Amino acid sequence: MLALDTATPAVVAGVVELTPAAAVQRSVRVASDARKHAELLMPGVLAACADAGVALRDVDAVVTGIGPGPFTGLRVGMVTAAALGDALDVPVHGVCTLDAIAVGAIAVEAADAEPLLVVTDARRREVYWAAYDAAGRRTSGPHVEAPAALAERIPELGVQAAAGESAHVTGLPVRPPGAPSPAGLVGVAAGELLAGTVPGPLEPLYLRRPDAQEPGGRKRVTANR
Amino acid sequence: MIVLGIETSCDETGVGVVRTERGAVTLLANEVASSVAEHARFGGVVPEVASRAHLQAMVPAVHRALATAGVKGSDVDAVAVTAGPGLTGALLVGVAAAKAYATAWDVPLYGVNHLAAHVAVDTLQHGPLPACLALLVSGGHSSLLDVPDLAGPVTPLGATIDDAAGEAFDKVARLLGLPFPGGPHIDRVAREGDPAAVAFPRGLTGPRDAPFDFSFSGLKTAVARHVEALERAGAAIPVADVAASFQEAVVDVLTMKAVRAAKERGMETLLLGGGVAANSRLRAMAQDRCDAAGIVLRVPRPALCTDNGAMVAALGAHLLDAGAKPSALELPANSSLPVTEVLV
Ligand SMILES: [Zn+2]
């Protein structure tokens, strides 16, 4: 499996071997530059394949994060995954990026798993977030909100820790990871992948409408008298 | 050799396929998915709306183009993509897709200049292109270029200092209550109007003005003043006359400067490109003035003038034939890529 994600400032690419027992991460390449997703992603994919000793054409499926995440970067990963899947003639599975972070955080905490919040940067002084129970099932979200609005909700969500690059805004104990790992991404889709389910269409989780205003009345160039 | 071209610099998701054989480039497919209808209610292209549409349309457009061309992905010998200029978020979708296809098919990638591609597309219709003067006019650009060779460096002679010509058409159309995009509607209603009804100003045509630059902002304001004066007087707006007079002012300046530039640079060929090159009055006046000056006019058919993938594939094919060095996989999208950079 080839896994990639560009919904956070981390440009993540890796190769994962999936068996019914586990998702074993064979390689991972992470580059952090929120402005250079498109420049860094394909070189990262090739490097990850080389690290794992597999050729791109040996990939059986592609798994990509579908956000939520800042739009421009998010689209780079999604269109890359879609085009690779098309060119290699393999299925492309989209997974919620926050779910993949939660899988990673809960695997780390396996011994004493706890309900968890995953929080990433949505820019414009807002965060993307989702809540998970101790088994890693999403119980709320994904949402986009100001950190203060999220803080008010924390008591009712019953979460005891937070993961994701913006976990610190919650005031909860911060758990790794900050970004999704290839194993986390494949982990979310593991059921579908192992069952051979044909994935649905790849739909990004934008959570916001495009910024655009319909023009009002015409602006006059001459002064009214 | 088969070249696939991807264009996403504005609101058209274009994928073209061409074949190049011993220097002759032929068009096999030109698939365009436009999001123009989604922008109409905003009166202009909304970058985020365009980028979202590109993501949805990209892979299906590649599928349709390959099917129309009757080739398989494994038959493709190179992938070309618009690297700039254009809207950053829109360009990035095409650039990322092109990298993925080129890598998966294990073929070279060419990140090319959108404006140079507007010139190269003419070879698909009219064959090899001699050294020429190119006038590129659309909603996003208004440029005069000296093009000695398709694969070589281009010299910019002039460009708009404010609005692009197509932008002026859109804004005036809105003033006159015509739909977006304005170009085709102005063209249509102007046929019923008198181009000499209103003497609108010809921007930047004074003796001390830059000889090859354009300005359409003052013209747009003059049309607005004219319409508002009529409204204040309670008079009906003669839409056809205003449209025809506005169009005449734009086309007069464009063709006058283009022909003058061709003569000054000793060019025997003038090439029109860009969406505004579909304007019937521009084509007619350019033909008259080129005939009078002994210059050969070349204008691709409208489907090749507007933004499309075939133009990118055509330029990619010429670069491939010229033995140009492919782009690196780190190729960036550059919203303000200078026209002097044909290949990134
Ligand atoms: Zn264009």
XYZ file of C-alpha atoms and ligand atoms in Angstrom:
570
model
C 0.000 0.000 0.000
C 1.170 3.497 -0.784
C -0.119 6.061 1.729
C 0.105 9.834 1.492
C -1.335 12.912 3.176
C -0.996 16.662 2.634
C -3.754 17.959 4.912
C -1.289 19.298 7.518
C 2.039 21.147 7.058
C 3.698 17.683 6.979
C 3.968 16.170 3.502
C 3.676 12.476 4.345
C 4.401 9.527 2.045
C 5.114 5.923 2.953
C 4.788 2.275 2.077
C 2.782 -0.025 4.339
C 2.408 -3.782 4.207
C -1.086 -4.726 5.271
C -1.942 -8.179 6.617
C -5.041 -9.232 8.559
C -2.853 -9.055 11.670
C -1.304 -5.627 11.287
C -0.392 -2.618 9.166
C 3.400 -2.724 9.050
C 5.035 0.506 7.991
C 7.906 -0.290 5.632
C 8.988 3.282 4.980
C 8.032 6.882 5.641
C 9.179 10.222 4.264
C 7.992 13.411 5.920
C 8.831 16.881 4.654
C 7.569 19.915 6.493
C 6.916 22.975 4.400
C 3.293 24.007 4.180
C 3.950 26.074 1.066
C 5.688 23.375 -0.953
C 3.341 20.379 -0.896
C 3.361 20.036 -4.671
C 7.126 20.269 -4.927
C 7.871 17.782 -2.144
C 5.194 15.119 -2.510
C 6.208 13.099 -5.613
C 9.923 13.106 -4.685
C 8.776 11.893 -1.237
C 6.663 9.130 -2.785
C 9.593 7.903 -4.888
C 11.984 8.060 -1.942
C 9.548 6.122 0.251
C 9.196 3.441 -2.441
C 12.982 3.210 -2.777
C 13.367 2.958 1.018
C 10.868 0.086 1.099
C 12.512 -1.587 -1.897
C 9.327 -1.534 -3.982
C 8.639 -0.043 -7.399
C 5.670 2.259 -7.820
C 4.066 -0.258 -10.203
C 4.131 -2.890 -7.427
C 1.714 -0.861 -5.300
C -1.643 -2.647 -4.784
C -3.652 0.353 -3.559
C -3.251 4.024 -2.685
C -4.567 5.500 0.562
C -4.819 9.269 0.891
C -5.934 11.682 3.565
C -8.991 13.661 2.438
C -8.664 16.331 5.130
C -9.939 18.382 6.649
C -6.963 20.588 5.892
C -6.021 23.877 4.241
C -7.436 23.502 0.738
C -4.515 24.155 -1.565
C -2.223 21.649 0.139
C -5.003 19.113 0.623
C -5.780 19.073 -3.105
C -2.154 18.337 -3.999
C -2.228 15.039 -2.096
C -5.690 14.081 -3.293
C -5.083 14.739 -6.985
C -1.719 12.979 -6.739
C -3.389 9.920 -5.208
C -6.202 9.986 -7.765
C -3.778 10.285 -10.708
C -1.453 7.585 -9.365
C -4.391 5.246 -8.834
C -5.602 5.941 -12.361
C -2.192 5.539 -14.002
C -1.323 2.387 -12.013
C -4.871 1.033 -12.300
C -5.214 0.419 -8.560
C -7.968 1.539 -6.143
C -7.615 4.795 -4.204
C -9.061 4.907 -0.679
C -9.705 8.257 0.976
C -9.619 8.480 4.765
C -10.268 11.339 7.181
C -6.857 12.742 8.126
C -7.941 13.247 11.745
C -8.948 9.547 11.972
C -5.465 8.552 10.825
C -3.888 10.724 13.524
C -6.230 9.157 16.117
C -5.258 5.631 15.031
C -1.616 6.584 15.513
C -2.217 8.184 18.923
C -4.304 5.305 20.233
C -1.793 2.704 19.020
C 0.886 4.556 20.997
C -1.361 4.557 24.058
C -2.573 0.971 23.538
C -1.974 -0.155 27.120
C -4.143 2.531 28.709
C -6.167 3.956 25.838
C -8.222 7.034 26.630
C -10.817 9.155 24.820
C -8.981 11.567 22.614
C -9.304 14.814 20.717
C -7.473 15.328 17.412
C -6.835 18.971 16.522
C -5.097 20.450 13.477
C -4.542 23.982 12.196
C -7.335 25.356 9.987
C -5.679 28.819 9.735
C -7.769 31.981 10.127
C -7.553 31.436 13.921
C -9.593 28.230 13.718
C -8.854 24.539 14.149
C -10.161 21.346 12.627
C -11.082 18.820 15.289
C -12.737 15.478 15.961
C -13.257 13.425 19.148
C -12.601 9.683 19.552
C -13.449 7.082 22.189
C -10.836 4.782 23.740
C -11.279 2.298 20.885
C -10.490 4.971 18.281
C -14.054 5.375 17.018
C -14.934 8.920 16.028
C -17.617 10.279 18.377
C -17.814 13.848 17.069
C -16.582 15.782 14.058
C -14.834 16.641 11.968
C -15.598 20.284 12.707
C -13.929 23.616 12.068
C -14.122 26.092 14.971
C -12.229 28.696 16.956
C -10.106 27.194 19.777
C -12.269 28.989 22.376
C -15.436 27.340 21.054
C -13.720 23.958 21.161
C -12.512 24.593 24.738
C -16.116 25.073 25.868
C -17.063 21.689 24.441
C -14.214 19.701 25.998
C -16.019 18.818 29.288
C -19.039 17.317 27.489
C -16.781 15.387 25.079
C -15.133 13.531 27.973
C -11.716 13.520 26.322
C -8.561 13.333 28.419
C -5.805 13.998 25.899
C -5.223 15.564 22.507
C -3.141 14.747 19.432
C -2.477 16.545 16.143
C -0.341 19.561 15.298
C -2.648 21.985 17.177
C -3.253 19.718 20.214
C -1.632 22.332 22.467
C -4.536 24.801 22.024
C -6.802 22.503 24.065
C -4.816 22.658 27.312
C -5.122 18.837 27.504
C -2.091 16.548 27.807
C -0.571 16.334 24.319
C -0.020 12.921 22.732
C 1.875 12.090 19.551
C 1.558 12.126 16.587
C 1.205 15.642 15.152
C 0.623 14.406 11.615
C -0.811 11.160 10.222
C 1.595 8.285 9.643
C 1.364 5.972 6.621
C 0.450 3.115 8.986
C -2.279 5.288 10.542
C -3.731 6.141 7.128
C -3.743 2.497 6.017
C -5.061 1.477 9.439
C -8.217 3.547 8.941
C -8.887 1.886 5.586
C -7.693 -1.580 6.675
C -11.157 -3.128 6.827
C -12.071 -1.983 3.332
C -8.664 -2.859 1.917
C -8.646 -6.389 3.334
C -12.242 -6.983 2.227
C -11.392 -5.739 -1.275
C -14.206 -3.160 -1.086
C -14.349 -0.889 -4.112
C -13.773 2.601 -2.711
C -16.311 5.369 -3.320
C -15.452 8.586 -5.102
C -12.715 10.688 -3.495
C -14.423 13.663 -1.833
C -12.376 16.242 0.089
C -13.518 17.341 3.557
C -13.396 21.104 3.054
C -15.839 21.980 5.890
C -15.903 25.568 4.594
C -17.580 27.118 1.600
C -15.373 28.969 -0.892
C -14.758 32.636 -0.102
C -16.693 34.406 -2.783
C -19.154 37.222 -2.799
C -21.874 37.689 -5.312
C -21.646 41.192 -6.703
C -24.160 43.626 -5.274
C -25.405 46.650 -7.182
C -23.101 48.171 -9.714
C -20.515 50.588 -8.382
C -20.946 53.993 -9.970
C -17.906 55.767 -11.384
C -19.597 59.163 -11.421
C -20.846 60.846 -8.242
C -24.592 60.927 -7.641
C -26.116 64.340 -7.541
C 5.534 9.892 -29.957
C 2.408 10.698 -27.933
C 2.309 13.738 -25.631
C -0.394 14.403 -23.035
C -0.921 18.043 -21.992
C -2.640 19.307 -18.828
C -3.904 22.872 -18.380
C -5.444 24.213 -15.136
C -4.264 27.828 -14.927
C -7.739 29.363 -14.682
C -11.258 27.884 -14.853
C -10.824 25.279 -17.597
C -9.593 21.776 -16.793
C -7.976 20.943 -20.119
C -6.388 17.676 -21.189
C -5.052 17.292 -24.718
C -3.296 14.507 -26.565
C -1.078 15.063 -29.620
C 1.131 12.879 -31.784
C 4.465 14.155 -33.056
C 6.111 12.435 -35.987
C 9.196 13.817 -37.746
C 8.394 17.330 -36.571
C 4.723 17.231 -37.581
C 2.383 17.574 -34.601
C -1.220 16.390 -34.932
C -4.131 16.763 -32.549
C -5.697 13.543 -31.244
C -7.882 14.810 -28.393
C -8.786 18.061 -26.668
C -11.025 17.568 -23.634
C -12.110 20.626 -21.666
C -14.208 20.663 -18.495
C -15.121 24.249 -17.664
C -16.321 25.599 -14.328
C -17.378 28.869 -15.986
C -21.049 28.356 -15.100
C -20.149 28.182 -11.402
C -18.447 31.595 -11.651
C -21.203 33.357 -13.588
C -23.123 34.544 -10.517
C -19.918 36.052 -9.082
C -19.219 38.023 -12.269
C -15.667 36.675 -12.493
C -13.554 33.613 -11.809
C -13.411 32.702 -8.096
C -10.049 30.959 -7.537
C -11.242 28.555 -4.830
C -14.288 27.531 -6.876
C -12.027 26.909 -9.886
C -9.529 24.867 -7.845
C -12.268 22.669 -6.387
C -13.634 22.015 -9.862
C -10.158 21.094 -11.167
C -9.753 18.432 -8.474
C -13.096 16.853 -9.403
C -12.555 17.073 -13.166
C -8.876 16.109 -13.495
C -8.825 12.310 -13.695
C -12.104 12.011 -15.657
C -10.728 14.527 -18.197
C -7.558 12.444 -18.641
C -9.732 9.353 -19.167
C -11.855 11.048 -21.814
C -8.820 12.481 -23.608
C -7.055 9.112 -23.809
C -10.254 7.404 -24.955
C -10.905 10.044 -27.640
C -7.286 9.813 -28.809
C -7.577 6.018 -28.911
C -4.401 5.536 -26.892
C -3.630 3.912 -23.550
C -1.738 5.531 -20.686
C 1.173 3.208 -21.432
C 1.371 4.685 -24.971
C 2.105 8.194 -23.647
C 5.732 9.264 -24.211
C 5.739 12.575 -22.313
C 3.500 14.672 -20.073
C 3.406 18.472 -20.370
C 1.670 20.773 -17.899
C 1.099 24.493 -17.464
C 3.482 25.576 -14.678
C 2.393 29.238 -14.879
C 1.344 31.974 -15.100
C -2.134 31.589 -13.613
C -4.005 31.092 -10.338
C -1.708 29.307 -7.869
C -4.279 26.943 -6.355
C -5.586 26.044 -9.799
C -2.118 25.512 -11.301
C -1.127 23.233 -8.400
C -3.861 20.707 -9.179
C -2.595 20.277 -12.739
C 1.072 20.256 -11.773
C 0.536 17.616 -9.059
C -1.529 15.446 -11.408
C 1.042 15.747 -14.206
C 3.842 14.682 -11.873
C 1.861 11.641 -10.754
C 1.021 10.547 -14.317
C 4.565 11.149 -15.618
C 6.078 9.244 -12.692
C 3.648 6.321 -12.865
C 4.096 6.025 -16.649
C 7.845 6.610 -16.259
C 8.014 9.317 -18.950
C 9.536 12.835 -19.007
C 7.637 15.791 -17.533
C 7.638 19.262 -19.117
C 6.416 22.202 -17.024
C 5.636 24.864 -19.616
C 4.574 28.484 -19.943
C 0.885 29.060 -20.580
C 1.468 31.988 -22.950
C 3.985 30.086 -25.077
C 1.432 27.263 -25.266
C -1.162 29.714 -26.662
C 1.310 30.323 -29.512
C 2.297 26.677 -30.042
C -1.317 25.531 -30.432
C -1.524 27.101 -33.882
C 0.792 24.402 -35.279
C -1.992 21.867 -34.681
C -4.167 23.653 -37.215
C -1.787 25.426 -39.597
C 1.422 23.390 -39.439
C 4.961 24.582 -38.678
C 5.112 28.145 -37.400
C 7.719 30.581 -38.718
C 9.150 33.333 -36.512
C 6.140 35.455 -35.581
C 4.684 38.278 -33.613
C 1.991 36.966 -31.253
C -0.925 38.926 -29.827
C -2.423 36.997 -26.898
C -5.659 38.356 -25.493
C -7.933 36.744 -22.907
C -9.569 37.353 -19.548
C -6.189 36.901 -17.921
C -3.660 38.283 -20.380
C -3.051 40.886 -23.082
C 0.474 40.482 -24.428
C 2.536 41.203 -27.503
C 5.341 38.686 -27.894
C 8.243 38.280 -30.289
C 8.507 34.520 -30.900
C 11.533 33.578 -33.027
C 11.160 29.867 -32.266
C 8.591 27.814 -30.346
C 11.071 25.951 -28.184
C 13.314 28.967 -27.647
C 13.119 32.145 -25.605
C 10.265 34.584 -26.196
C 10.712 38.369 -25.997
C 7.824 40.265 -24.407
C 7.250 43.563 -26.237
C 4.276 44.812 -24.270
C 1.360 43.874 -22.039
C -1.612 45.450 -20.335
C -0.764 47.848 -17.518
C -4.167 47.384 -15.862
C -7.102 45.204 -16.982
C -6.729 42.348 -19.451
C -8.772 42.816 -22.639
C -11.140 39.979 -21.720
C -11.639 41.493 -18.281
C -12.753 44.761 -19.922
C -15.265 42.784 -22.017
C -16.621 41.144 -18.831
C -16.942 44.441 -16.965
C -18.598 46.295 -19.832
C -20.960 43.373 -20.399
C -22.024 43.667 -16.769
C -22.611 47.423 -17.191
C -24.857 46.651 -20.130
C -26.728 43.903 -18.301
C -25.185 41.093 -20.395
C -24.162 37.737 -18.835
C -20.665 36.527 -17.828
C -18.371 35.800 -19.594
C -18.950 39.013 -21.526
C -16.896 38.460 -24.691
C -19.315 36.348 -26.743
C -22.315 38.480 -25.690
C -20.654 41.794 -26.598
C -19.599 40.269 -29.921
C -23.171 39.160 -30.594
C -25.028 42.383 -29.707
C -22.343 44.578 -31.318
C -23.251 43.127 -34.725
C -26.513 45.088 -34.526
C -24.806 48.297 -33.378
C -22.895 51.219 -34.860
C -19.190 51.031 -33.983
C -18.872 54.793 -34.597
C -21.849 55.745 -32.384
C -19.669 56.732 -29.414
C -16.038 57.880 -29.709
C -14.545 55.975 -26.767
C -10.879 56.654 -25.902
C -8.011 54.564 -27.299
C -5.762 53.917 -24.285
C -1.983 54.425 -24.465
C -1.948 55.620 -28.066
C -0.359 59.012 -27.457
C 3.045 59.816 -28.960
C 4.770 59.523 -25.591
C 2.958 56.349 -24.460
C 4.641 52.940 -24.386
C 4.179 51.808 -28.002
C 3.294 48.176 -27.257
C 1.607 48.312 -23.845
C -2.170 48.309 -23.391
C -4.574 49.971 -20.968
C -8.279 49.147 -20.850
C -9.199 50.562 -17.456
C -9.818 54.113 -18.755
C -11.964 52.764 -21.569
C -14.054 50.751 -19.129
C -14.566 53.903 -16.991
C -15.514 55.930 -20.066
C -18.192 53.370 -20.959
C -19.503 53.486 -17.384
C -19.671 57.308 -17.445
C -21.497 57.234 -20.755
C -24.066 54.715 -19.505
C -24.587 56.556 -16.229
C -25.083 59.904 -18.002
C -27.793 58.339 -20.149
C -29.419 56.774 -17.081
C -29.445 60.126 -15.251
C -31.037 61.744 -18.252
C -33.670 59.023 -18.162
C -32.694 57.877 -21.657
C -32.736 54.266 -22.831
C -29.285 52.674 -23.170
C -28.527 51.836 -26.812
C -26.867 48.570 -25.793
C -25.880 47.491 -29.305
C -24.272 50.849 -30.134
C -22.383 51.063 -26.843
C -21.186 47.445 -27.200
C -20.095 47.992 -30.807
C -18.305 51.259 -29.985
C -16.540 49.724 -26.981
C -15.507 46.652 -28.974
C -14.245 48.865 -31.787
C -12.043 50.815 -29.361
C -10.491 47.628 -27.936
C -9.966 45.957 -31.294
C -8.601 49.129 -32.907
C -5.829 49.477 -30.323
C -5.005 45.745 -30.259
C -4.652 45.378 -34.016
C -2.925 48.720 -34.551
C -0.233 47.931 -31.983
C 0.150 44.328 -33.122
C 0.655 45.239 -36.781
C 3.010 48.075 -35.870
C 5.048 45.696 -33.694
C 5.214 43.097 -36.474
C 6.485 45.694 -38.927
C 9.006 47.107 -36.490
C 10.388 43.635 -35.694
C 10.424 42.606 -39.343
C 7.952 39.759 -38.749
C 5.996 38.436 -41.724
C 3.499 36.537 -39.571
C 1.067 37.734 -36.904
C -0.557 35.137 -34.671
C -3.656 35.735 -32.548
C -4.364 33.619 -29.483
C -6.329 33.585 -26.225
C -10.080 33.588 -25.665
C -10.596 37.106 -27.052
C -9.114 35.918 -30.371
C -12.517 34.273 -30.891
C -14.005 37.801 -31.238
C -15.284 38.218 -34.790
C -14.473 41.940 -35.030
C -10.899 41.343 -33.825
C -10.405 38.669 -36.470
C -11.863 40.854 -39.220
C -9.905 43.988 -38.385
C -6.674 42.053 -37.868
C -7.182 40.463 -41.301
C -7.759 43.854 -42.971
C -4.747 45.458 -41.368
C -2.470 42.477 -41.999
C -3.555 42.392 -45.661
C -2.775 46.098 -45.986
C 0.647 45.594 -44.393
C 1.521 42.421 -46.322
C 1.579 40.325 -43.157
C 0.261 36.751 -42.934
C -2.366 36.397 -40.177
C -2.770 33.102 -38.373
C -5.665 32.556 -35.966
C -6.422 29.100 -34.557
C -10.072 28.066 -34.434
C -11.912 29.238 -31.287
C -11.667 25.887 -29.442
C -7.882 26.135 -29.689
C -7.780 29.857 -28.758
C -9.448 29.463 -25.364
C -7.484 27.711 -22.607
C -7.110 24.001 -23.353
C -4.829 21.015 -22.859
C -3.991 20.543 -26.534
C -1.972 23.769 -26.538
C 0.124 22.481 -23.647
C 0.582 19.125 -25.352
C 1.572 20.914 -28.579
C 4.269 22.939 -26.836
C 5.411 19.805 -24.982
C 5.714 17.989 -28.323
C 7.888 20.769 -29.771
C 10.113 20.734 -26.690
C 10.398 16.944 -26.896
C 11.304 17.170 -30.602
C 13.851 19.887 -29.835
C 15.505 17.599 -27.281
C 14.741 19.929 -24.368
C 15.719 18.817 -20.881
C 12.657 17.641 -18.926
C 11.549 19.421 -15.753
C 12.566 18.170 -12.329
C 10.027 16.333 -10.184
C 10.346 19.286 -7.755
C 8.754 21.519 -10.432
C 6.848 24.344 -8.686
C 3.740 26.134 -9.903
C 4.557 29.805 -10.513
C 1.571 32.157 -10.675
C 3.715 34.941 -12.165
C 5.993 32.865 -14.393
C 7.653 35.318 -16.820
C 6.972 34.679 -20.489
C 10.726 34.516 -21.129
C 10.667 31.110 -19.409
C 9.054 28.746 -21.912
C 10.137 25.619 -20.009
C 10.631 25.446 -16.237
Zn -4.873 31.651 -21.533
